């Protein structure tokens, strides 16, 4: 993945996009690779023909057309074969060189299978080409100027909106964060997930999350919400920092500390003792942020969950 991170970085820095040579046979190879690693239905939508920074022109060519294309390209430009492609110690190579030839004997059509799980909108691509450079430059300037790292869409607004309006709501908030719109397939998958206990969509730029009755979170992946809290002691004080906030707590006895709770650990509340994990769920804290919520300990026992670091409208538990 390191090479794609570099390509995406170059693409954004040069206000451009890049083209790779992936084709339907590569797609089927990737499906089998993902499934043998425990992948789910999202594996079937890997390698879309168009993504925010990458275009796959060979996805539109059947095998014979693709091979003819290679021959024409080879007349003008050298084509290099990665020497590791034949090394069977790699699972991908075992799938490519041992499994796929068996399936091809059964007349497997990679091209048909690829387009069974992908869609193509010519107008969408033309819009992408015409707006990509401007979108990237706008995103960069917005991202530099916007201090907010996340937005909320209220639950009631979401359930009362049509599917098209839901897409507009998400795209509007992504635009405010300086990001491109979410594409149709992952958006529709997210909408399907919202019918269950939770919905989760994440890429390298942003995360979108919704619990069953909770608001929708749209979060920049560079948000401090994703970082762990830190603390330091100075004299008789303990300083705790998280989510772009810092708080000073008197610690004259030196027995206070910031810790991460252990599984099943409980804290004293007004009605008795309750598991910390349950307290976090009740406040509708996104599951991927819960382990980052600062918790104050006294002599290695949890005494207060500092919810106010997460949301100033929430009270710490217990309050005193």
PDB file of C-alpha atoms in Angstrom:
ATOM      1  CA  UNK A   1       0.000   0.000   0.000  1.00  0.00           C
ATOM      2  CA  UNK A   2       2.990   2.314   0.439  1.00  0.00           C
ATOM      3  CA  UNK A   3       3.271   2.915  -3.309  1.00  0.00           C
ATOM      4  CA  UNK A   4      -0.388   3.969  -3.537  1.00  0.00           C
ATOM      5  CA  UNK A   5       0.009   6.326  -0.616  1.00  0.00           C
ATOM      6  CA  UNK A   6       2.901   7.942  -2.499  1.00  0.00           C
ATOM      7  CA  UNK A   7       0.919   8.067  -5.752  1.00  0.00           C
ATOM      8  CA  UNK A   8      -2.069   9.643  -3.991  1.00  0.00           C
ATOM      9  CA  UNK A   9       0.235  12.168  -2.362  1.00  0.00           C
ATOM     10  CA  UNK A  10       1.806  13.050  -5.720  1.00  0.00           C
ATOM     11  CA  UNK A  11      -1.607  13.231  -7.343  1.00  0.00           C
ATOM     12  CA  UNK A  12      -2.920  15.694  -4.775  1.00  0.00           C
ATOM     13  CA  UNK A  13       0.257  17.783  -4.720  1.00  0.00           C
ATOM     14  CA  UNK A  14       0.265  18.123  -8.549  1.00  0.00           C
ATOM     15  CA  UNK A  15      -3.516  18.556  -8.890  1.00  0.00           C
ATOM     16  CA  UNK A  16      -3.687  15.549 -11.195  1.00  0.00           C
ATOM     17  CA  UNK A  17      -4.654  11.889 -11.296  1.00  0.00           C
ATOM     18  CA  UNK A  18      -2.781   8.703 -12.176  1.00  0.00           C
ATOM     19  CA  UNK A  19      -3.559   5.678 -14.327  1.00  0.00           C
ATOM     20  CA  UNK A  20      -2.716   2.074 -13.435  1.00  0.00           C
ATOM     21  CA  UNK A  21      -2.753  -1.054 -15.587  1.00  0.00           C
ATOM     22  CA  UNK A  22      -5.157  -3.116 -13.479  1.00  0.00           C
ATOM     23  CA  UNK A  23      -7.626  -5.171 -15.514  1.00  0.00           C
ATOM     24  CA  UNK A  24     -10.477  -7.659 -14.871  1.00  0.00           C
ATOM     25  CA  UNK A  25      -8.127 -10.630 -14.396  1.00  0.00           C
ATOM     26  CA  UNK A  26      -6.294  -8.642 -11.673  1.00  0.00           C
ATOM     27  CA  UNK A  27      -9.699  -7.925 -10.160  1.00  0.00           C
ATOM     28  CA  UNK A  28     -10.640 -11.594  -9.871  1.00  0.00           C
ATOM     29  CA  UNK A  29      -7.204 -12.342  -8.446  1.00  0.00           C
ATOM     30  CA  UNK A  30      -7.775  -9.661  -5.807  1.00  0.00           C
ATOM     31  CA  UNK A  31     -11.228 -11.051  -4.945  1.00  0.00           C
ATOM     32  CA  UNK A  32      -9.779 -14.494  -4.215  1.00  0.00           C
ATOM     33  CA  UNK A  33      -6.951 -12.951  -2.227  1.00  0.00           C
ATOM     34  CA  UNK A  34      -9.385 -10.922  -0.070  1.00  0.00           C
ATOM     35  CA  UNK A  35     -11.754 -13.849   0.455  1.00  0.00           C
ATOM     36  CA  UNK A  36      -8.977 -16.170   1.615  1.00  0.00           C
ATOM     37  CA  UNK A  37      -8.125 -13.501   4.181  1.00  0.00           C
ATOM     38  CA  UNK A  38     -11.703 -13.375   5.474  1.00  0.00           C
ATOM     39  CA  UNK A  39     -13.005 -10.532   3.334  1.00  0.00           C
ATOM     40  CA  UNK A  40     -16.740  -9.825   2.984  1.00  0.00           C
ATOM     41  CA  UNK A  41     -19.037  -8.469   0.303  1.00  0.00           C
ATOM     42  CA  UNK A  42     -16.983  -5.272  -0.061  1.00  0.00           C
ATOM     43  CA  UNK A  43     -14.242  -7.405  -1.622  1.00  0.00           C
ATOM     44  CA  UNK A  44     -16.461  -7.715  -4.708  1.00  0.00           C
ATOM     45  CA  UNK A  45     -16.257  -3.959  -5.285  1.00  0.00           C
ATOM     46  CA  UNK A  46     -12.482  -3.681  -5.145  1.00  0.00           C
ATOM     47  CA  UNK A  47     -10.604  -1.959  -7.996  1.00  0.00           C
ATOM     48  CA  UNK A  48     -13.398   0.352  -9.234  1.00  0.00           C
ATOM     49  CA  UNK A  49     -12.767   1.827 -12.707  1.00  0.00           C
ATOM     50  CA  UNK A  50     -12.753   5.333 -11.242  1.00  0.00           C
ATOM     51  CA  UNK A  51     -11.730   6.550  -7.792  1.00  0.00           C
ATOM     52  CA  UNK A  52     -10.770  10.030  -6.517  1.00  0.00           C
ATOM     53  CA  UNK A  53      -7.155   9.852  -7.724  1.00  0.00           C
ATOM     54  CA  UNK A  54      -6.972   6.801 -10.005  1.00  0.00           C
ATOM     55  CA  UNK A  55      -8.405   5.618 -13.321  1.00  0.00           C
ATOM     56  CA  UNK A  56      -8.235   2.038 -14.689  1.00  0.00           C
ATOM     57  CA  UNK A  57      -8.568   2.194 -18.513  1.00  0.00           C
ATOM     58  CA  UNK A  58      -7.823  -1.534 -18.994  1.00  0.00           C
ATOM     59  CA  UNK A  59     -10.963  -2.423 -17.022  1.00  0.00           C
ATOM     60  CA  UNK A  60     -12.865  -1.621 -20.229  1.00  0.00           C
ATOM     61  CA  UNK A  61     -10.984  -4.142 -22.378  1.00  0.00           C
ATOM     62  CA  UNK A  62     -11.667  -7.848 -22.674  1.00  0.00           C
ATOM     63  CA  UNK A  63      -8.674 -10.192 -22.650  1.00  0.00           C
ATOM     64  CA  UNK A  64      -7.986 -10.217 -26.399  1.00  0.00           C
ATOM     65  CA  UNK A  65      -8.318  -6.433 -26.661  1.00  0.00           C
ATOM     66  CA  UNK A  66      -6.042  -5.988 -23.659  1.00  0.00           C
ATOM     67  CA  UNK A  67      -3.335  -8.240 -25.110  1.00  0.00           C
ATOM     68  CA  UNK A  68      -3.525  -6.390 -28.435  1.00  0.00           C
ATOM     69  CA  UNK A  69      -3.144  -3.147 -26.504  1.00  0.00           C
ATOM     70  CA  UNK A  70      -0.004  -4.503 -24.809  1.00  0.00           C
ATOM     71  CA  UNK A  71       1.460  -5.362 -28.212  1.00  0.00           C
ATOM     72  CA  UNK A  72       0.843  -1.837 -29.538  1.00  0.00           C
ATOM     73  CA  UNK A  73       2.265  -0.210 -26.421  1.00  0.00           C
ATOM     74  CA  UNK A  74       5.288  -2.517 -26.537  1.00  0.00           C
ATOM     75  CA  UNK A  75       6.156  -1.249 -29.984  1.00  0.00           C
ATOM     76  CA  UNK A  76       6.907   2.190 -28.526  1.00  0.00           C
ATOM     77  CA  UNK A  77       7.570   1.647 -24.830  1.00  0.00           C
ATOM     78  CA  UNK A  78       9.299  -1.161 -22.938  1.00  0.00           C
ATOM     79  CA  UNK A  79       7.030  -3.240 -20.681  1.00  0.00           C
ATOM     80  CA  UNK A  80       8.746  -4.699 -17.628  1.00  0.00           C
ATOM     81  CA  UNK A  81       7.691  -7.838 -15.780  1.00  0.00           C
ATOM     82  CA  UNK A  82       8.182  -7.784 -12.009  1.00  0.00           C
ATOM     83  CA  UNK A  83      10.646 -10.607 -11.329  1.00  0.00           C
ATOM     84  CA  UNK A  84       8.763 -11.514  -8.133  1.00  0.00           C
ATOM     85  CA  UNK A  85       5.582 -12.395 -10.079  1.00  0.00           C
ATOM     86  CA  UNK A  86       6.642 -16.034 -10.422  1.00  0.00           C
ATOM     87  CA  UNK A  87       7.710 -16.527  -6.812  1.00  0.00           C
ATOM     88  CA  UNK A  88       5.158 -18.960  -5.329  1.00  0.00           C
ATOM     89  CA  UNK A  89       5.972 -18.031  -1.736  1.00  0.00           C
ATOM     90  CA  UNK A  90       3.520 -15.133  -2.277  1.00  0.00           C
ATOM     91  CA  UNK A  91      -0.183 -16.052  -2.051  1.00  0.00           C
ATOM     92  CA  UNK A  92      -1.133 -13.683  -4.872  1.00  0.00           C
ATOM     93  CA  UNK A  93       1.280 -15.481  -7.200  1.00  0.00           C
ATOM     94  CA  UNK A  94      -0.074 -18.906  -6.201  1.00  0.00           C
ATOM     95  CA  UNK A  95      -3.589 -17.689  -7.027  1.00  0.00           C
ATOM     96  CA  UNK A  96      -2.416 -16.140 -10.309  1.00  0.00           C
ATOM     97  CA  UNK A  97      -0.315 -19.063 -11.536  1.00  0.00           C
ATOM     98  CA  UNK A  98      -2.100 -22.096 -10.067  1.00  0.00           C
ATOM     99  CA  UNK A  99      -5.749 -21.299  -9.301  1.00  0.00           C
ATOM    100  CA  UNK A 100      -6.736 -18.981 -12.166  1.00  0.00           C
ATOM    101  CA  UNK A 101      -5.558 -21.316 -14.974  1.00  0.00           C
ATOM    102  CA  UNK A 102      -7.876 -24.012 -13.584  1.00  0.00           C
ATOM    103  CA  UNK A 103     -10.833 -21.626 -13.583  1.00  0.00           C
ATOM    104  CA  UNK A 104     -10.017 -20.448 -17.105  1.00  0.00           C
ATOM    105  CA  UNK A 105     -10.398 -24.051 -18.294  1.00  0.00           C
ATOM    106  CA  UNK A 106     -14.018 -23.748 -17.118  1.00  0.00           C
ATOM    107  CA  UNK A 107     -14.476 -20.683 -19.383  1.00  0.00           C
ATOM    108  CA  UNK A 108     -14.342 -18.119 -16.589  1.00  0.00           C
ATOM    109  CA  UNK A 109     -14.995 -14.658 -18.071  1.00  0.00           C
ATOM    110  CA  UNK A 110     -13.144 -12.066 -15.981  1.00  0.00           C
ATOM    111  CA  UNK A 111     -14.580  -9.131 -17.903  1.00  0.00           C
ATOM    112  CA  UNK A 112     -18.214 -10.149 -17.312  1.00  0.00           C
ATOM    113  CA  UNK A 113     -17.661 -10.805 -13.623  1.00  0.00           C
ATOM    114  CA  UNK A 114     -15.905  -7.465 -13.165  1.00  0.00           C
ATOM    115  CA  UNK A 115     -18.822  -5.512 -14.649  1.00  0.00           C
ATOM    116  CA  UNK A 116     -21.353  -7.555 -12.660  1.00  0.00           C
ATOM    117  CA  UNK A 117     -20.028  -5.768  -9.570  1.00  0.00           C
ATOM    118  CA  UNK A 118     -19.097  -2.345 -10.966  1.00  0.00           C
ATOM    119  CA  UNK A 119     -20.949   0.426 -12.737  1.00  0.00           C
ATOM    120  CA  UNK A 120     -19.888   3.097 -15.183  1.00  0.00           C
ATOM    121  CA  UNK A 121     -21.382   6.483 -15.744  1.00  0.00           C
ATOM    122  CA  UNK A 122     -19.842   8.332 -18.698  1.00  0.00           C
ATOM    123  CA  UNK A 123     -21.192  11.672 -17.467  1.00  0.00           C
ATOM    124  CA  UNK A 124     -19.654  11.040 -14.055  1.00  0.00           C
ATOM    125  CA  UNK A 125     -16.259  10.400 -15.641  1.00  0.00           C
ATOM    126  CA  UNK A 126     -16.433  13.498 -17.834  1.00  0.00           C
ATOM    127  CA  UNK A 127     -17.328  15.567 -14.782  1.00  0.00           C
ATOM    128  CA  UNK A 128     -14.435  13.956 -12.942  1.00  0.00           C
ATOM    129  CA  UNK A 129     -11.974  14.876 -15.687  1.00  0.00           C
ATOM    130  CA  UNK A 130     -13.182  18.460 -15.953  1.00  0.00           C
ATOM    131  CA  UNK A 131     -13.352  19.160 -12.227  1.00  0.00           C
ATOM    132  CA  UNK A 132     -10.606  16.997 -10.716  1.00  0.00           C
ATOM    133  CA  UNK A 133      -7.821  19.588 -10.832  1.00  0.00           C
ATOM    134  CA  UNK A 134     -10.026  22.374  -9.502  1.00  0.00           C
ATOM    135  CA  UNK A 135     -11.480  20.068  -6.857  1.00  0.00           C
ATOM    136  CA  UNK A 136      -8.050  19.061  -5.608  1.00  0.00           C
ATOM    137  CA  UNK A 137      -6.808  22.639  -5.397  1.00  0.00           C
ATOM    138  CA  UNK A 138     -10.011  23.744  -3.659  1.00  0.00           C
ATOM    139  CA  UNK A 139      -9.773  20.827  -1.263  1.00  0.00           C
ATOM    140  CA  UNK A 140      -6.237  21.778  -0.356  1.00  0.00           C
ATOM    141  CA  UNK A 141      -7.141  25.392   0.367  1.00  0.00           C
ATOM    142  CA  UNK A 142     -10.251  24.404   2.308  1.00  0.00           C
ATOM    143  CA  UNK A 143      -8.393  21.836   4.328  1.00  0.00           C
ATOM    144  CA  UNK A 144      -5.793  24.438   5.256  1.00  0.00           C
ATOM    145  CA  UNK A 145      -8.441  26.934   6.330  1.00  0.00           C
ATOM    146  CA  UNK A 146     -11.037  24.711   8.022  1.00  0.00           C
ATOM    147  CA  UNK A 147     -10.315  24.107  11.683  1.00  0.00           C
ATOM    148  CA  UNK A 148     -13.276  21.790  12.241  1.00  0.00           C
ATOM    149  CA  UNK A 149     -12.265  18.161  11.897  1.00  0.00           C
ATOM    150  CA  UNK A 150     -15.717  16.602  12.130  1.00  0.00           C
ATOM    151  CA  UNK A 151     -19.407  17.267  11.586  1.00  0.00           C
ATOM    152  CA  UNK A 152     -22.649  15.713  12.824  1.00  0.00           C
ATOM    153  CA  UNK A 153     -25.836  15.048  10.850  1.00  0.00           C
ATOM    154  CA  UNK A 154     -28.736  14.664  13.329  1.00  0.00           C
ATOM    155  CA  UNK A 155     -30.478  11.293  13.417  1.00  0.00           C
ATOM    156  CA  UNK A 156     -33.918  12.833  12.784  1.00  0.00           C
ATOM    157  CA  UNK A 157     -32.624  14.748   9.761  1.00  0.00           C
ATOM    158  CA  UNK A 158     -31.180  11.528   8.364  1.00  0.00           C
ATOM    159  CA  UNK A 159     -34.275   9.331   8.762  1.00  0.00           C
ATOM    160  CA  UNK A 160     -36.562  12.023   7.350  1.00  0.00           C
ATOM    161  CA  UNK A 161     -34.436  12.526   4.229  1.00  0.00           C
ATOM    162  CA  UNK A 162     -34.776  10.724   0.911  1.00  0.00           C
ATOM    163  CA  UNK A 163     -31.869   8.681  -0.377  1.00  0.00           C
ATOM    164  CA  UNK A 164     -30.798  11.466  -2.752  1.00  0.00           C
ATOM    165  CA  UNK A 165     -30.941  14.046   0.028  1.00  0.00           C
ATOM    166  CA  UNK A 166     -28.869  11.790   2.295  1.00  0.00           C
ATOM    167  CA  UNK A 167     -26.195  11.691  -0.390  1.00  0.00           C
ATOM    168  CA  UNK A 168     -26.359  15.490  -0.708  1.00  0.00           C
ATOM    169  CA  UNK A 169     -26.034  15.923   3.072  1.00  0.00           C
ATOM    170  CA  UNK A 170     -22.949  13.737   3.282  1.00  0.00           C
ATOM    171  CA  UNK A 171     -21.318  15.281   0.217  1.00  0.00           C
ATOM    172  CA  UNK A 172     -21.959  18.801   1.541  1.00  0.00           C
ATOM    173  CA  UNK A 173     -20.220  18.062   4.839  1.00  0.00           C
ATOM    174  CA  UNK A 174     -17.345  16.300   3.071  1.00  0.00           C
ATOM    175  CA  UNK A 175     -16.955  19.383   0.883  1.00  0.00           C
ATOM    176  CA  UNK A 176     -16.774  21.581   3.994  1.00  0.00           C
ATOM    177  CA  UNK A 177     -13.938  19.378   5.227  1.00  0.00           C
ATOM    178  CA  UNK A 178     -12.223  19.772   1.845  1.00  0.00           C
ATOM    179  CA  UNK A 179     -12.859  16.235   0.583  1.00  0.00           C
ATOM    180  CA  UNK A 180     -14.408  14.879  -2.637  1.00  0.00           C
ATOM    181  CA  UNK A 181     -17.882  13.352  -2.641  1.00  0.00           C
ATOM    182  CA  UNK A 182     -18.368   9.756  -1.604  1.00  0.00           C
ATOM    183  CA  UNK A 183     -18.940   7.432  -4.551  1.00  0.00           C
ATOM    184  CA  UNK A 184     -22.218   5.661  -5.245  1.00  0.00           C
ATOM    185  CA  UNK A 185     -21.296   2.074  -4.308  1.00  0.00           C
ATOM    186  CA  UNK A 186     -19.797   2.794  -0.853  1.00  0.00           C
ATOM    187  CA  UNK A 187     -22.605   5.283  -0.128  1.00  0.00           C
ATOM    188  CA  UNK A 188     -25.293   2.730  -0.908  1.00  0.00           C
ATOM    189  CA  UNK A 189     -23.494   0.144   1.220  1.00  0.00           C
ATOM    190  CA  UNK A 190     -23.412   2.644   4.096  1.00  0.00           C
ATOM    191  CA  UNK A 191     -27.164   3.297   3.738  1.00  0.00           C
ATOM    192  CA  UNK A 192     -27.822  -0.464   3.873  1.00  0.00           C
ATOM    193  CA  UNK A 193     -25.718  -0.719   7.015  1.00  0.00           C
ATOM    194  CA  UNK A 194     -27.793   2.001   8.748  1.00  0.00           C
ATOM    195  CA  UNK A 195     -30.673  -0.487   8.914  1.00  0.00           C
ATOM    196  CA  UNK A 196     -28.632  -2.490  11.420  1.00  0.00           C
ATOM    197  CA  UNK A 197     -26.933  -1.657  14.702  1.00  0.00           C
ATOM    198  CA  UNK A 198     -24.237   0.530  13.171  1.00  0.00           C
ATOM    199  CA  UNK A 199     -22.936   1.787   9.843  1.00  0.00           C
ATOM    200  CA  UNK A 200     -19.267   2.438   9.094  1.00  0.00           C
ATOM    201  CA  UNK A 201     -17.504   3.804   6.024  1.00  0.00           C
ATOM    202  CA  UNK A 202     -13.817   4.662   6.050  1.00  0.00           C
ATOM    203  CA  UNK A 203     -11.148   5.469   3.484  1.00  0.00           C
ATOM    204  CA  UNK A 204      -7.744   7.155   3.739  1.00  0.00           C
ATOM    205  CA  UNK A 205      -9.269  10.636   4.021  1.00  0.00           C
ATOM    206  CA  UNK A 206     -12.355  10.417   6.192  1.00  0.00           C
ATOM    207  CA  UNK A 207     -14.576   8.221   8.357  1.00  0.00           C
ATOM    208  CA  UNK A 208     -18.387   8.168   8.383  1.00  0.00           C
ATOM    209  CA  UNK A 209     -20.181   6.437  11.261  1.00  0.00           C
ATOM    210  CA  UNK A 210     -23.712   6.035  12.577  1.00  0.00           C
ATOM    211  CA  UNK A 211     -25.122   3.946  15.416  1.00  0.00           C
ATOM    212  CA  UNK A 212     -28.712   2.712  15.182  1.00  0.00           C
ATOM    213  CA  UNK A 213     -30.342   5.727  16.862  1.00  0.00           C
ATOM    214  CA  UNK A 214     -27.359   8.064  16.885  1.00  0.00           C
ATOM    215  CA  UNK A 215     -26.294  11.004  14.762  1.00  0.00           C
ATOM    216  CA  UNK A 216     -24.012  10.567  11.766  1.00  0.00           C
ATOM    217  CA  UNK A 217     -20.370  11.405  12.361  1.00  0.00           C
ATOM    218  CA  UNK A 218     -18.251  12.626   9.435  1.00  0.00           C
ATOM    219  CA  UNK A 219     -14.648  12.830  10.623  1.00  0.00           C
ATOM    220  CA  UNK A 220     -11.400  13.920   9.010  1.00  0.00           C
ATOM    221  CA  UNK A 221      -8.937  11.058   9.576  1.00  0.00           C
ATOM    222  CA  UNK A 222      -6.395  13.619  10.786  1.00  0.00           C
ATOM    223  CA  UNK A 223      -8.773  14.591  13.605  1.00  0.00           C
ATOM    224  CA  UNK A 224      -7.266  14.539  17.121  1.00  0.00           C
ATOM    225  CA  UNK A 225     -10.171  12.254  18.065  1.00  0.00           C
ATOM    226  CA  UNK A 226      -8.111   9.410  16.611  1.00  0.00           C
ATOM    227  CA  UNK A 227      -5.089  10.113  18.826  1.00  0.00           C
ATOM    228  CA  UNK A 228      -4.483   8.769  22.320  1.00  0.00           C
ATOM    229  CA  UNK A 229      -4.629  11.184  25.274  1.00  0.00           C
ATOM    230  CA  UNK A 230      -1.329  12.113  26.908  1.00  0.00           C
ATOM    231  CA  UNK A 231      -0.446  13.401  30.358  1.00  0.00           C
ATOM    232  CA  UNK A 232       2.477  14.981  32.166  1.00  0.00           C
ATOM    233  CA  UNK A 233       3.199  15.911  35.772  1.00  0.00           C
ATOM    234  CA  UNK A 234       4.508  19.310  36.781  1.00  0.00           C
ATOM    235  CA  UNK A 235       4.984  19.906  40.493  1.00  0.00           C
ATOM    236  CA  UNK A 236       1.686  19.182  42.233  1.00  0.00           C
ATOM    237  CA  UNK A 237      -0.338  19.203  39.025  1.00  0.00           C
ATOM    238  CA  UNK A 238      -1.300  16.607  36.431  1.00  0.00           C
ATOM    239  CA  UNK A 239      -1.848  17.922  32.894  1.00  0.00           C
ATOM    240  CA  UNK A 240      -4.021  15.916  30.507  1.00  0.00           C
ATOM    241  CA  UNK A 241      -4.152  16.702  26.776  1.00  0.00           C
ATOM    242  CA  UNK A 242      -6.497  15.292  24.139  1.00  0.00           C
ATOM    243  CA  UNK A 243      -8.685  16.481  21.276  1.00  0.00           C
ATOM    244  CA  UNK A 244      -6.839  19.823  21.076  1.00  0.00           C
ATOM    245  CA  UNK A 245      -7.598  20.533  24.737  1.00  0.00           C
ATOM    246  CA  UNK A 246      -5.451  20.567  27.858  1.00  0.00           C
ATOM    247  CA  UNK A 247      -6.594  20.507  31.478  1.00  0.00           C
ATOM    248  CA  UNK A 248      -4.714  20.986  34.730  1.00  0.00           C
ATOM    249  CA  UNK A 249      -5.766  18.815  37.676  1.00  0.00           C
ATOM    250  CA  UNK A 250      -4.425  19.242  41.200  1.00  0.00           C
ATOM    251  CA  UNK A 251      -2.418  16.170  42.163  1.00  0.00           C
ATOM    252  CA  UNK A 252      -0.824  17.080  45.483  1.00  0.00           C
ATOM    253  CA  UNK A 253      -0.731  13.487  46.698  1.00  0.00           C
ATOM    254  CA  UNK A 254       0.746  12.290  43.410  1.00  0.00           C
ATOM    255  CA  UNK A 255      -1.767   9.429  43.237  1.00  0.00           C
ATOM    256  CA  UNK A 256      -3.698  10.537  40.158  1.00  0.00           C
ATOM    257  CA  UNK A 257      -2.848   9.207  36.711  1.00  0.00           C
ATOM    258  CA  UNK A 258      -4.214   8.903  33.184  1.00  0.00           C
ATOM    259  CA  UNK A 259      -4.762   5.291  32.109  1.00  0.00           C
ATOM    260  CA  UNK A 260      -6.536   3.124  29.567  1.00  0.00           C
ATOM    261  CA  UNK A 261      -9.230   0.898  31.151  1.00  0.00           C
ATOM    262  CA  UNK A 262      -8.849  -2.844  31.221  1.00  0.00           C
ATOM    263  CA  UNK A 263     -11.597  -5.057  29.691  1.00  0.00           C
ATOM    264  CA  UNK A 264     -14.542  -5.391  32.055  1.00  0.00           C
ATOM    265  CA  UNK A 265     -13.276  -2.694  34.423  1.00  0.00           C
ATOM    266  CA  UNK A 266     -15.969  -0.843  36.380  1.00  0.00           C
ATOM    267  CA  UNK A 267     -16.303   2.662  37.770  1.00  0.00           C
ATOM    268  CA  UNK A 268     -18.381   3.999  40.644  1.00  0.00           C
ATOM    269  CA  UNK A 269     -21.474   5.941  39.512  1.00  0.00           C
ATOM    270  CA  UNK A 270     -24.529   7.225  41.396  1.00  0.00           C
ATOM    271  CA  UNK A 271     -26.395   3.925  41.072  1.00  0.00           C
ATOM    272  CA  UNK A 272     -23.481   1.680  41.948  1.00  0.00           C
ATOM    273  CA  UNK A 273     -20.656   0.309  39.830  1.00  0.00           C
ATOM    274  CA  UNK A 274     -20.903   0.116  36.061  1.00  0.00           C
ATOM    275  CA  UNK A 275     -18.600  -1.176  33.347  1.00  0.00           C
ATOM    276  CA  UNK A 276     -16.696   1.646  31.681  1.00  0.00           C
ATOM    277  CA  UNK A 277     -17.463   0.207  28.231  1.00  0.00           C
ATOM    278  CA  UNK A 278     -21.191   0.460  28.977  1.00  0.00           C
ATOM    279  CA  UNK A 279     -20.820   4.098  30.067  1.00  0.00           C
ATOM    280  CA  UNK A 280     -19.142   4.894  26.762  1.00  0.00           C
ATOM    281  CA  UNK A 281     -21.861   3.164  24.741  1.00  0.00           C
ATOM    282  CA  UNK A 282     -24.610   5.024  26.617  1.00  0.00           C
ATOM    283  CA  UNK A 283     -23.085   8.356  25.574  1.00  0.00           C
ATOM    284  CA  UNK A 284     -23.100   7.158  21.931  1.00  0.00           C
ATOM    285  CA  UNK A 285     -19.324   7.543  21.646  1.00  0.00           C
ATOM    286  CA  UNK A 286     -18.244   6.047  18.271  1.00  0.00           C
ATOM    287  CA  UNK A 287     -16.689   2.632  18.892  1.00  0.00           C
ATOM    288  CA  UNK A 288     -13.405   3.614  17.207  1.00  0.00           C
ATOM    289  CA  UNK A 289     -12.977   6.596  19.578  1.00  0.00           C
ATOM    290  CA  UNK A 290     -13.958   4.929  22.876  1.00  0.00           C
ATOM    291  CA  UNK A 291     -10.492   3.672  23.761  1.00  0.00           C
ATOM    292  CA  UNK A 292      -9.157   7.235  23.400  1.00  0.00           C
ATOM    293  CA  UNK A 293     -11.490   8.877  25.946  1.00  0.00           C
ATOM    294  CA  UNK A 294      -9.320  10.108  28.875  1.00  0.00           C
ATOM    295  CA  UNK A 295      -9.999   8.283  32.151  1.00  0.00           C
ATOM    296  CA  UNK A 296      -8.656   9.518  35.474  1.00  0.00           C
ATOM    297  CA  UNK A 297      -7.326   6.956  37.957  1.00  0.00           C
ATOM    298  CA  UNK A 298      -6.583   7.244  41.660  1.00  0.00           C
ATOM    299  CA  UNK A 299      -4.112   4.668  42.965  1.00  0.00           C
ATOM    300  CA  UNK A 300      -4.713   2.629  39.798  1.00  0.00           C
ATOM    301  CA  UNK A 301      -8.508   2.611  40.226  1.00  0.00           C
ATOM    302  CA  UNK A 302     -10.762   4.483  37.726  1.00  0.00           C
ATOM    303  CA  UNK A 303     -12.542   7.407  39.360  1.00  0.00           C
ATOM    304  CA  UNK A 304     -13.709   9.620  36.482  1.00  0.00           C
ATOM    305  CA  UNK A 305     -14.421   9.391  32.734  1.00  0.00           C
ATOM    306  CA  UNK A 306     -13.540  12.766  31.210  1.00  0.00           C
ATOM    307  CA  UNK A 307     -16.363  12.957  28.649  1.00  0.00           C
ATOM    308  CA  UNK A 308     -16.033  16.751  28.429  1.00  0.00           C
ATOM    309  CA  UNK A 309     -12.780  16.332  26.465  1.00  0.00           C
ATOM    310  CA  UNK A 310     -14.858  14.632  23.770  1.00  0.00           C
ATOM    311  CA  UNK A 311     -17.861  16.981  23.866  1.00  0.00           C
ATOM    312  CA  UNK A 312     -18.088  20.098  26.014  1.00  0.00           C
ATOM    313  CA  UNK A 313     -21.825  19.487  26.354  1.00  0.00           C
ATOM    314  CA  UNK A 314     -21.219  16.155  28.134  1.00  0.00           C
ATOM    315  CA  UNK A 315     -20.613  15.973  31.862  1.00  0.00           C
ATOM    316  CA  UNK A 316     -17.691  14.008  33.258  1.00  0.00           C
ATOM    317  CA  UNK A 317     -18.745  10.796  35.035  1.00  0.00           C
ATOM    318  CA  UNK A 318     -19.061  11.023  37.963  1.00  0.00           C
ATOM    319  CA  UNK A 319     -19.283  14.829  37.934  1.00  0.00           C
ATOM    320  CA  UNK A 320     -17.327  15.395  41.171  1.00  0.00           C
TER     321      UNK A 320
END
